[in-house]
PDB file of C-alpha atoms in Angstrom:
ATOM      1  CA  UNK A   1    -197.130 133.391  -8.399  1.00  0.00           C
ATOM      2  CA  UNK A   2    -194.608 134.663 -10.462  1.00  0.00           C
ATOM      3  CA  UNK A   3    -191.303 131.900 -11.248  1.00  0.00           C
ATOM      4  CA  UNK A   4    -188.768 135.073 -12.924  1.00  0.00           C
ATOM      5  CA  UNK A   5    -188.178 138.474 -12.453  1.00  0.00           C
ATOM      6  CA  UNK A   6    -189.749 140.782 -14.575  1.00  0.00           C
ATOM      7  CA  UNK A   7    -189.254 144.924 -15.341  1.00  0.00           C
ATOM      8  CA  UNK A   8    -192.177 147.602 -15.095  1.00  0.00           C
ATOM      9  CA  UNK A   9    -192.223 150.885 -15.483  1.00  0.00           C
ATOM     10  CA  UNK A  10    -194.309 152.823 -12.365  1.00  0.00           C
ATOM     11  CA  UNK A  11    -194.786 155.457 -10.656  1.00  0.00           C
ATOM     12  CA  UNK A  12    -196.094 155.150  -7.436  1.00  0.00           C
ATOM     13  CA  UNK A  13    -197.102 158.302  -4.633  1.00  0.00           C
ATOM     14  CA  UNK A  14    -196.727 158.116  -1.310  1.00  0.00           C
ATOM     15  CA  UNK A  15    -198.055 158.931   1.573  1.00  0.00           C
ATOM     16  CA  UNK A  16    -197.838 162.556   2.777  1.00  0.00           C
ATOM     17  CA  UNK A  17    -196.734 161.516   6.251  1.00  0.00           C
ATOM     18  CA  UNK A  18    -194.440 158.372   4.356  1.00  0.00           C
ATOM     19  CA  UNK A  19    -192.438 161.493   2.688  1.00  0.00           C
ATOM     20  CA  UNK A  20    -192.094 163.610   5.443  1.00  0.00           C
ATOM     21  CA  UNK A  21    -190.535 161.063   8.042  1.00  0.00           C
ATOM     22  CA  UNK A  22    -188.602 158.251   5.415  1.00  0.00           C
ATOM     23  CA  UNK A  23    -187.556 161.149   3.150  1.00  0.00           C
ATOM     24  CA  UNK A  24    -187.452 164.683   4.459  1.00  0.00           C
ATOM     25  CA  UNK A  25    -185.144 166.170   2.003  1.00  0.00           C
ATOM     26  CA  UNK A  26    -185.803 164.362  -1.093  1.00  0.00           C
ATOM     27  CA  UNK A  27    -186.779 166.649  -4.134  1.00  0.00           C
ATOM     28  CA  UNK A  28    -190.157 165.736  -5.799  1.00  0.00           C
ATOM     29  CA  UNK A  29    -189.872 164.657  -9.082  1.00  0.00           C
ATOM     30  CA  UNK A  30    -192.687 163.276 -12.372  1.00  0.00           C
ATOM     31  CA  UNK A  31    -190.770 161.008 -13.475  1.00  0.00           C
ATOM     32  CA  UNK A  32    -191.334 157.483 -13.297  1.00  0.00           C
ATOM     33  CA  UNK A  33    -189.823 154.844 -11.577  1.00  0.00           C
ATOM     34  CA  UNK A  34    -188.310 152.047 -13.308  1.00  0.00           C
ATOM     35  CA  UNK A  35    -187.401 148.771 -10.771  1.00  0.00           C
ATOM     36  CA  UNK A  36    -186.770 145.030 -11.516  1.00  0.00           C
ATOM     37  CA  UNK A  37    -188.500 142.513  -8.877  1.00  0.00           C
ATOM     38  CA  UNK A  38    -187.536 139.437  -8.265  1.00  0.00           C
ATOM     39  CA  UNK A  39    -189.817 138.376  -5.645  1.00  0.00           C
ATOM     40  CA  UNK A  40    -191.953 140.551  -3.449  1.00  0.00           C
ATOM     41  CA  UNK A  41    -194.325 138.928  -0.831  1.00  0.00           C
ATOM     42  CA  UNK A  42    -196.956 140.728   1.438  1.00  0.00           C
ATOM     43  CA  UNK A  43    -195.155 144.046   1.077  1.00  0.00           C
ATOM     44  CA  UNK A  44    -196.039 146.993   0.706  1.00  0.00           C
ATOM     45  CA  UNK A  45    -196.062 147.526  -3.446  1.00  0.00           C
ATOM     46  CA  UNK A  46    -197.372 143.858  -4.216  1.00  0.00           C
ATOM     47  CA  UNK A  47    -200.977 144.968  -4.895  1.00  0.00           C
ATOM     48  CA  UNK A  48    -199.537 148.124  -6.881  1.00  0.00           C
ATOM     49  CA  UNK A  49    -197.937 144.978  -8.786  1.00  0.00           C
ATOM     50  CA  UNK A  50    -200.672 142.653  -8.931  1.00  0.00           C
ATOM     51  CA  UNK A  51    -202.875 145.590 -10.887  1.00  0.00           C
ATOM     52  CA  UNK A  52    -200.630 146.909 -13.050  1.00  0.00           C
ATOM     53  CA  UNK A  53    -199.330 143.025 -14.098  1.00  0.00           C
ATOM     54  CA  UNK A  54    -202.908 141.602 -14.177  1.00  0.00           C
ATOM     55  CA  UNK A  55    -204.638 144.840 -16.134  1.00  0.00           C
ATOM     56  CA  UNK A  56    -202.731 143.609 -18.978  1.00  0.00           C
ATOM     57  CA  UNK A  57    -202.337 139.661 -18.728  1.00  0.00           C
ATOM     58  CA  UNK A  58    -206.100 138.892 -17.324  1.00  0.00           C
ATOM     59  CA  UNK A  59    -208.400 142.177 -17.336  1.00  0.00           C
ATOM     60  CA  UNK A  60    -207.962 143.282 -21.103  1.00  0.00           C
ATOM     61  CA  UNK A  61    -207.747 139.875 -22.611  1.00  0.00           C
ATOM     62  CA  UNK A  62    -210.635 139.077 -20.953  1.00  0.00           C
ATOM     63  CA  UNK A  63    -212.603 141.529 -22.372  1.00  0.00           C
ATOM     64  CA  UNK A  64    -211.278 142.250 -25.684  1.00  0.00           C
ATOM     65  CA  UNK A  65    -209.839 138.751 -26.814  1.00  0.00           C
ATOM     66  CA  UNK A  66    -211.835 135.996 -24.606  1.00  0.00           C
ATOM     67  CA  UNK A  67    -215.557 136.873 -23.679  1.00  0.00           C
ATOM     68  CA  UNK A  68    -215.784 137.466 -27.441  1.00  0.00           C
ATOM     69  CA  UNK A  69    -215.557 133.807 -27.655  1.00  0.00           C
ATOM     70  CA  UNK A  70    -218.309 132.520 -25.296  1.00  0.00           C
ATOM     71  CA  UNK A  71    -221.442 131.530 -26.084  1.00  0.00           C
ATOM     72  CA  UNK A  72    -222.882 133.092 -23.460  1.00  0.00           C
ATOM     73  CA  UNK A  73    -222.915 135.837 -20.684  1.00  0.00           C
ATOM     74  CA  UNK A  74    -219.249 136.282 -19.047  1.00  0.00           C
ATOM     75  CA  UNK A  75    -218.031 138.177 -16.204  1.00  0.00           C
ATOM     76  CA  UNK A  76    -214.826 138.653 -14.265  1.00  0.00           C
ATOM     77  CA  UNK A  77    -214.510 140.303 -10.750  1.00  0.00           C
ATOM     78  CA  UNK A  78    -211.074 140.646  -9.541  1.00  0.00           C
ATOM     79  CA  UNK A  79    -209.274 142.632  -6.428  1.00  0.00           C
ATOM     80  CA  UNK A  80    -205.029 142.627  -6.532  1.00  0.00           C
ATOM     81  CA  UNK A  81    -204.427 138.816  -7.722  1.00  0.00           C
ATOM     82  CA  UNK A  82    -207.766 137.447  -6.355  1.00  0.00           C
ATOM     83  CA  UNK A  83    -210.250 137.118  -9.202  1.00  0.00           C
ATOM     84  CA  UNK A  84    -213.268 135.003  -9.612  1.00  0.00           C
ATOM     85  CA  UNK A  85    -215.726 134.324 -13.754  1.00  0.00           C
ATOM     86  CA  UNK A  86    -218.670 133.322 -13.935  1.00  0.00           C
ATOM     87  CA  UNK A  87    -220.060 132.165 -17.035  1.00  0.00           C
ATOM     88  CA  UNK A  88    -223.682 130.991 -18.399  1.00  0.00           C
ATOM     89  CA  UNK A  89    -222.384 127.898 -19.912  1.00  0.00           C
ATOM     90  CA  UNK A  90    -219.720 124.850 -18.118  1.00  0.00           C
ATOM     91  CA  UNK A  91    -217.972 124.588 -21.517  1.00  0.00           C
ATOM     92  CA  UNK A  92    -216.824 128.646 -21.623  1.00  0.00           C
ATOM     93  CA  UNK A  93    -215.724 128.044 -18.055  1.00  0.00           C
ATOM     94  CA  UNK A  94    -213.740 125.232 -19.156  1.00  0.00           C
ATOM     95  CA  UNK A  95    -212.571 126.501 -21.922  1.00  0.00           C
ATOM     96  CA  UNK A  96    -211.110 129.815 -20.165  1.00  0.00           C
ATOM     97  CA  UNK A  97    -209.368 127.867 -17.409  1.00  0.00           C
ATOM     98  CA  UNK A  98    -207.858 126.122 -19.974  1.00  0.00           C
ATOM     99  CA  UNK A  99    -206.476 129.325 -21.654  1.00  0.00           C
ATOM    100  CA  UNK A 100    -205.901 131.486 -18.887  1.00  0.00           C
ATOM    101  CA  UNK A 101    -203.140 128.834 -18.061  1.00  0.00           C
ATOM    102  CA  UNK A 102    -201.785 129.589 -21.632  1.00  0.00           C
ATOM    103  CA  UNK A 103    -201.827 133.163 -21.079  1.00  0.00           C
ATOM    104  CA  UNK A 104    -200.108 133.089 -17.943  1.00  0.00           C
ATOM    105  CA  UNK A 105    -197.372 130.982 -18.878  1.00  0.00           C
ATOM    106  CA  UNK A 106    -196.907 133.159 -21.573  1.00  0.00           C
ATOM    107  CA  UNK A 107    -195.669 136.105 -18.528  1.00  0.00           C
ATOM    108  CA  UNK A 108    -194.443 133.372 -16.385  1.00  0.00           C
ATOM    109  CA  UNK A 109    -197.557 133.432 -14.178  1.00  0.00           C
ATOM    110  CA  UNK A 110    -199.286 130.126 -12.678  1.00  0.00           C
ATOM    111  CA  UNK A 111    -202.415 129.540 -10.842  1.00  0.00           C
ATOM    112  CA  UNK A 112    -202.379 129.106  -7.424  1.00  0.00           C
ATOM    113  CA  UNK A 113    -203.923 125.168  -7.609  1.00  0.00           C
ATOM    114  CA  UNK A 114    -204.642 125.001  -4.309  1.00  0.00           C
ATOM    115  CA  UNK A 115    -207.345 127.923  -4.434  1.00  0.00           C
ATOM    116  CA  UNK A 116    -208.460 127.134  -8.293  1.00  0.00           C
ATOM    117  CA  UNK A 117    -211.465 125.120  -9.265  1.00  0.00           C
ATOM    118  CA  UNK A 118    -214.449 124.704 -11.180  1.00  0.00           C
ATOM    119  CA  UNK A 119    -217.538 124.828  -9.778  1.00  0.00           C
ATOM    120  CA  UNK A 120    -221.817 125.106 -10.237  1.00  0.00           C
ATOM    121  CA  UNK A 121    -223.216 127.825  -8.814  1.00  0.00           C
ATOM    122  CA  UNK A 122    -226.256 130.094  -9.030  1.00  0.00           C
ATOM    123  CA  UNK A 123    -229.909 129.956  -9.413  1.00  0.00           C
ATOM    124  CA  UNK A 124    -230.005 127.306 -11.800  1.00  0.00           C
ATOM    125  CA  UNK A 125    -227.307 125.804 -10.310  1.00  0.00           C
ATOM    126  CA  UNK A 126    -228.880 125.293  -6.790  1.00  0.00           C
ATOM    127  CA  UNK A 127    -232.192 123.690  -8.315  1.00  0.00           C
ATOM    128  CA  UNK A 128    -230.108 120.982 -10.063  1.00  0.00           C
ATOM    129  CA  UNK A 129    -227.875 119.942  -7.653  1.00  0.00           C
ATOM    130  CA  UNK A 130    -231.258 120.075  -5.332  1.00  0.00           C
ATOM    131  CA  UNK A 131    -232.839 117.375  -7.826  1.00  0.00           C
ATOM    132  CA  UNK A 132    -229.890 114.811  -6.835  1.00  0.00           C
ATOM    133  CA  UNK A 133    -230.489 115.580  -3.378  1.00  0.00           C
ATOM    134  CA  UNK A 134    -227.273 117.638  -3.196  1.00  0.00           C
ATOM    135  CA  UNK A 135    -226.287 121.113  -1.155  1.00  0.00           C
ATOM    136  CA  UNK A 136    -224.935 123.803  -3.908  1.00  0.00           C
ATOM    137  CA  UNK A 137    -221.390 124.369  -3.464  1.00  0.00           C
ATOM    138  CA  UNK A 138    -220.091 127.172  -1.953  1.00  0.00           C
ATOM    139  CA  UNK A 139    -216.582 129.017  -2.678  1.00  0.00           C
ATOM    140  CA  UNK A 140    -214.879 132.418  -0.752  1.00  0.00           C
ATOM    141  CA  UNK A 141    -213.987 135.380  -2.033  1.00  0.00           C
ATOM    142  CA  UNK A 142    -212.610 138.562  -0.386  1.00  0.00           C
ATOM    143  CA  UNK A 143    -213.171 137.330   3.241  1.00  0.00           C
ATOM    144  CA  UNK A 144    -217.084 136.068   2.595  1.00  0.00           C
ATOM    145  CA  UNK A 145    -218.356 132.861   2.299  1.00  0.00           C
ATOM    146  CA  UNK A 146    -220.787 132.675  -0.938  1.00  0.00           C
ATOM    147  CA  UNK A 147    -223.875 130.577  -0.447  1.00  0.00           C
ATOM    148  CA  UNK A 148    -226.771 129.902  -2.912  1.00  0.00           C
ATOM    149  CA  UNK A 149    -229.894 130.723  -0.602  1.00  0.00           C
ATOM    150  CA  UNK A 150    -233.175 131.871  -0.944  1.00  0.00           C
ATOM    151  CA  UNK A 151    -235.420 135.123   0.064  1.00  0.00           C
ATOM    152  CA  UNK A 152    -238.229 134.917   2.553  1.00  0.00           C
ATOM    153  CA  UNK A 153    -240.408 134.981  -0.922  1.00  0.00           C
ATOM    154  CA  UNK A 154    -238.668 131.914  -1.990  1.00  0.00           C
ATOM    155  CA  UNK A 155    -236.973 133.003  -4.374  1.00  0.00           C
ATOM    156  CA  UNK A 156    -232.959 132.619  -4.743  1.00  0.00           C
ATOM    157  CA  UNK A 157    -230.645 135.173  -3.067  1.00  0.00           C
ATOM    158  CA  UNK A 158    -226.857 135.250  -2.730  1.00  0.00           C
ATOM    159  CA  UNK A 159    -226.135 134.886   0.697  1.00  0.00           C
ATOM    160  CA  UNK A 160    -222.758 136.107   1.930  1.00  0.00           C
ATOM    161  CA  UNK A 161    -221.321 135.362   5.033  1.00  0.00           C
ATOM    162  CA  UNK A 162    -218.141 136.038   7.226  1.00  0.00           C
ATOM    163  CA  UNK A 163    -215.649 133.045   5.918  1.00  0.00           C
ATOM    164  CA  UNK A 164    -214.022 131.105   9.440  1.00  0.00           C
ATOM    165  CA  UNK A 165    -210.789 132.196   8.169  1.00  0.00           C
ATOM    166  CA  UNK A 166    -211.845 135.840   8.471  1.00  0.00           C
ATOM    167  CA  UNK A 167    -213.306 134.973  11.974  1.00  0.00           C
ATOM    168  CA  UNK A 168    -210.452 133.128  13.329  1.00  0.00           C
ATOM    169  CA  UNK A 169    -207.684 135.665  12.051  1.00  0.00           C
ATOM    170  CA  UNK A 170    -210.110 138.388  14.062  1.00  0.00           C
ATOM    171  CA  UNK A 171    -210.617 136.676  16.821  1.00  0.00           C
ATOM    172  CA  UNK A 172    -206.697 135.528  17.423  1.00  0.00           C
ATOM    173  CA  UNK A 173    -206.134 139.083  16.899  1.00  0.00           C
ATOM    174  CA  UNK A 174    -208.516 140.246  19.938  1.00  0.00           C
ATOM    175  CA  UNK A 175    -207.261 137.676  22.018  1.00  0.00           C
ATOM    176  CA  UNK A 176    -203.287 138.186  21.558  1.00  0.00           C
ATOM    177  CA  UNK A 177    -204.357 141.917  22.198  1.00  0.00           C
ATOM    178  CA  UNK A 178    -205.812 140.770  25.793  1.00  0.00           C
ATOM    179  CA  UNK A 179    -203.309 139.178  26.648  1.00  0.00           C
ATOM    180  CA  UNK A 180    -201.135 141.834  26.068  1.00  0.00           C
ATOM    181  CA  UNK A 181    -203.099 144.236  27.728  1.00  0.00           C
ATOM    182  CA  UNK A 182    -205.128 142.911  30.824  1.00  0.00           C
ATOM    183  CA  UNK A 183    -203.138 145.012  33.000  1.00  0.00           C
ATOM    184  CA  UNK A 184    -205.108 148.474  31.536  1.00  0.00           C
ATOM    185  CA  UNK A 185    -208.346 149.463  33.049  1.00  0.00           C
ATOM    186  CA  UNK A 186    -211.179 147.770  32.105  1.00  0.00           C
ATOM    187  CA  UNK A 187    -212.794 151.301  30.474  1.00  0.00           C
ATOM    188  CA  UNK A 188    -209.580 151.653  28.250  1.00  0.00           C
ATOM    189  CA  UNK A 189    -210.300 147.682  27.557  1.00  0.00           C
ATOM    190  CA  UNK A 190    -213.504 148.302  26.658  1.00  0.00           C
ATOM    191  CA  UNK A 191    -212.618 151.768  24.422  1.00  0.00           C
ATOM    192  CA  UNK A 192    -210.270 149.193  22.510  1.00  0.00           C
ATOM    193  CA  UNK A 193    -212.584 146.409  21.689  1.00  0.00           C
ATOM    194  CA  UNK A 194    -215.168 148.694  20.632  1.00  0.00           C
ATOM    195  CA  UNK A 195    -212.959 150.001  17.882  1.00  0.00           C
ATOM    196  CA  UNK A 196    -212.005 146.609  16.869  1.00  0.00           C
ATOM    197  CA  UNK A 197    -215.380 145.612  16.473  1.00  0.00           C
ATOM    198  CA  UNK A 198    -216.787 148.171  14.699  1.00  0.00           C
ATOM    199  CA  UNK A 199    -213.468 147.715  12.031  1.00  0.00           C
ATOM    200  CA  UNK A 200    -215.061 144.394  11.417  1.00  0.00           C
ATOM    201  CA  UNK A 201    -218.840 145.485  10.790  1.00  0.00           C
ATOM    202  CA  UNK A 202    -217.600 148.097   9.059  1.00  0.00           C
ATOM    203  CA  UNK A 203    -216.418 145.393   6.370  1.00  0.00           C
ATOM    204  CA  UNK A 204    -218.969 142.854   7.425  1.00  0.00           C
ATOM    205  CA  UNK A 205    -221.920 144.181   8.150  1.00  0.00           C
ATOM    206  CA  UNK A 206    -224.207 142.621   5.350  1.00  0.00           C
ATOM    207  CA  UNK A 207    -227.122 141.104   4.484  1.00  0.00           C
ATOM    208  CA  UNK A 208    -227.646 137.458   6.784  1.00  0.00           C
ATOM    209  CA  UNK A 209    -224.329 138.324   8.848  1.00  0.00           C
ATOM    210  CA  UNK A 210    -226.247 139.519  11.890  1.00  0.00           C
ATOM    211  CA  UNK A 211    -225.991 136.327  13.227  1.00  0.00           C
ATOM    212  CA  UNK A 212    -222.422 135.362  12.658  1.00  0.00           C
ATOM    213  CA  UNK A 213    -221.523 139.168  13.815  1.00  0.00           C
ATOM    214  CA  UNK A 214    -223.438 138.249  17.187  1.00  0.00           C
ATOM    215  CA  UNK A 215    -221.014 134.905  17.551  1.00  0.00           C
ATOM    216  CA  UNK A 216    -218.277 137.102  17.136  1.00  0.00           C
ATOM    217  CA  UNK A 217    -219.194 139.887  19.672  1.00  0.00           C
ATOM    218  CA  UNK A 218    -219.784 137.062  22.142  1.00  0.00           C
ATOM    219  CA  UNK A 219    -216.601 135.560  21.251  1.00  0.00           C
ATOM    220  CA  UNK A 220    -214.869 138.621  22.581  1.00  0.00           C
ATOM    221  CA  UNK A 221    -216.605 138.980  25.548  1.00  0.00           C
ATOM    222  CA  UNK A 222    -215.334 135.731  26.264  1.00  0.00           C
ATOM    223  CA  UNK A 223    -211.747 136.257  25.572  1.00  0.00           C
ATOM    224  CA  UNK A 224    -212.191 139.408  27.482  1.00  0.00           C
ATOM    225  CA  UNK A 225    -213.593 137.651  30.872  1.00  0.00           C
ATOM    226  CA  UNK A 226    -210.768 134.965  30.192  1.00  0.00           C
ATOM    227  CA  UNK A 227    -207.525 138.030  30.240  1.00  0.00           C
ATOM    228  CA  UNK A 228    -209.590 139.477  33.119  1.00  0.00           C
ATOM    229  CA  UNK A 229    -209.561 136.329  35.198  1.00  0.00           C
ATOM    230  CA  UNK A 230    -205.727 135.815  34.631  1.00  0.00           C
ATOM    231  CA  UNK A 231    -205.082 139.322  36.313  1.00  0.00           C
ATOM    232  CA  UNK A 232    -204.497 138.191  39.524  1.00  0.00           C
ATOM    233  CA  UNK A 233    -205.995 134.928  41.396  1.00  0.00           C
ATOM    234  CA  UNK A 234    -207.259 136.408  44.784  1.00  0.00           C
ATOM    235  CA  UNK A 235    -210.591 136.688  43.296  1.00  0.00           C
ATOM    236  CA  UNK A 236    -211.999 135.150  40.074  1.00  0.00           C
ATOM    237  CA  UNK A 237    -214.366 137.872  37.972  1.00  0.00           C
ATOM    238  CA  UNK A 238    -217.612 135.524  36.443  1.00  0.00           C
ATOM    239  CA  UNK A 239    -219.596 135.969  33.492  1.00  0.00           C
ATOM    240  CA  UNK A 240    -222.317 136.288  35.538  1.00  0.00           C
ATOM    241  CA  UNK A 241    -220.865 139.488  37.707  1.00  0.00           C
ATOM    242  CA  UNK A 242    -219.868 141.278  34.547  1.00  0.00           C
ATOM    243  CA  UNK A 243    -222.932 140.800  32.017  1.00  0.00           C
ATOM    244  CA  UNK A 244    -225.001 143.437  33.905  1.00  0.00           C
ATOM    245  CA  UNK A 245    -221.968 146.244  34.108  1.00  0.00           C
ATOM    246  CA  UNK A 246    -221.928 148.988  31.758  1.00  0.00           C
ATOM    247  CA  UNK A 247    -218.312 148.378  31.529  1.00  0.00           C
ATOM    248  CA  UNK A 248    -218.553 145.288  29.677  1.00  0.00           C
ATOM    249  CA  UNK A 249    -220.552 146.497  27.240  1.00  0.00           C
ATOM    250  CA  UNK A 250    -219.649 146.011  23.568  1.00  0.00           C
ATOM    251  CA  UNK A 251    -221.764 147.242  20.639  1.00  0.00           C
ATOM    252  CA  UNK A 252    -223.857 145.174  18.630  1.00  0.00           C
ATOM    253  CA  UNK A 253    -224.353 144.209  14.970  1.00  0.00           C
ATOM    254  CA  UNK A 254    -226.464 146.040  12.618  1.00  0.00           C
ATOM    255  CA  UNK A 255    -226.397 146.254   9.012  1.00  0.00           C
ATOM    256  CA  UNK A 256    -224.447 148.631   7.471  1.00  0.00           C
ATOM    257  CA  UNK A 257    -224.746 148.184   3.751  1.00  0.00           C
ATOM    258  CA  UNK A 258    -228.082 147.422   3.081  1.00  0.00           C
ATOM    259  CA  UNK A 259    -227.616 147.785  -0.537  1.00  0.00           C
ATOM    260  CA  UNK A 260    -224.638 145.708  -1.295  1.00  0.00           C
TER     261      UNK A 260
END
């Protein structure tokens, strides 16, 4: 969250299609771009902001100034102004929570509090917390829910799940859809859904989601038979009459990155 307005020098390419329709007779030009923002939310160049602000203020101090300092392993994963470290040892996860607010203060940056904390997690994390008679915690990242589990051999495995934020924001989305469109045919329905659906495994589609994808293809269905019983009220269409038609099919789950 940034508190002042700061000044960056970028340059920044457009889409093809972007020039052609927004700016049809502008010249091209190399050189670069320089802009003062004051506050930019959701738009269109606030990840093009978050990576060139955070590539200097987080991703080289991390790994030229801090992880120098640990006393153990250190890693940091991060996507626009999302980022999560992990670290061997509680005390270098303490400790860089505790400077990353000093660094960010120093560019007029804060942590978000709300969506900050410390927690144990991992293999040797699990089997503690499993001593006291505790569940490992759990955090989410990038639309997944990450969950300390374990392989059919027993052994641990990072299990990564749809979050119910994802699901819900999905799921409003297919219904407001419906309900916008249960006047089309029910093959032009069905044509629609299907690409929605397969936008979502196409992201989703991992390891121990089969299950959760299967909720959400049912989920659908049921929205669907909901906007089709609104249509009119001289005959009500039942869940029962439309399972068996090949125009209520949707397609299934599988995984699609077997490797991730």
């Amino acid at each position: 969250m940034v508190n002042n307005s700061f000044t960056c020098a970028a340059r920044i390419l457009p889409f093809k299609t972007q020039v052609e329709h927004s700016q049809p007779s502008a010249p091209a030009t190399n050189h670069p771009i320089e802009g003062e923002v004051a506050f930019c939310v959701r738009g269109v160049i606030s990840p093009v902001l978050s990576n060139i602000y955070l590539h200097f203020t987080l991703d080289l101090w991390f790994e030229k100034r801090f992880k120098a300092q640990c006393q153990g392993e250190a890693y940091l994963v991060r996507f626009a102004d999302d980022f999560v470290g992990s670290f061997q040892f509680w005390g270098d996860a303490q400790n860089f929570q505790r400077q990353l607010r000093e660094r960010f203060a120093q560019f007029n940056l804060e942590l978000a509090e709300e969506k900050t904390r410390l927690l144990l997690f991992g293999r040797f994390a699990a089997i503690e917390r499993r001593k006291h008679g505790q569940r490992p915690e759990t955090f989410e990242f990038l639309g997944f829910k990450h969950v300390c589990g374990e392989d059919r051999a027993g052994r641990f495995a990072l299990i990564r799940i749809p979050c119910t934020k994802s699901c819900r924001k999905f799921l409003a989305r297919a219904r407001e859809w419906l309900l916008g469109h249960r006047h089309w045919k029910r093959r032009q329905q069905q044509q629609h859904l299907t690409v929605m659906l397969r936008g979502f495994y196409q992201y989703f589609a991992l390891h121990h989601c089969d299950r959760k994808l299967s909720w959400i293809r049912h989920e659908v269905q049921r929205h669907w038979v909901h906007a089709l019983q609104r249509r009119g009220q001289r005959q009500r269409i039942s869940w029962v009459y439309l399972s068996d038609r090949p125009g209520f099919e949707l397609p299934s789950a599988r995984t699609l990155h077997p490797a991730v």
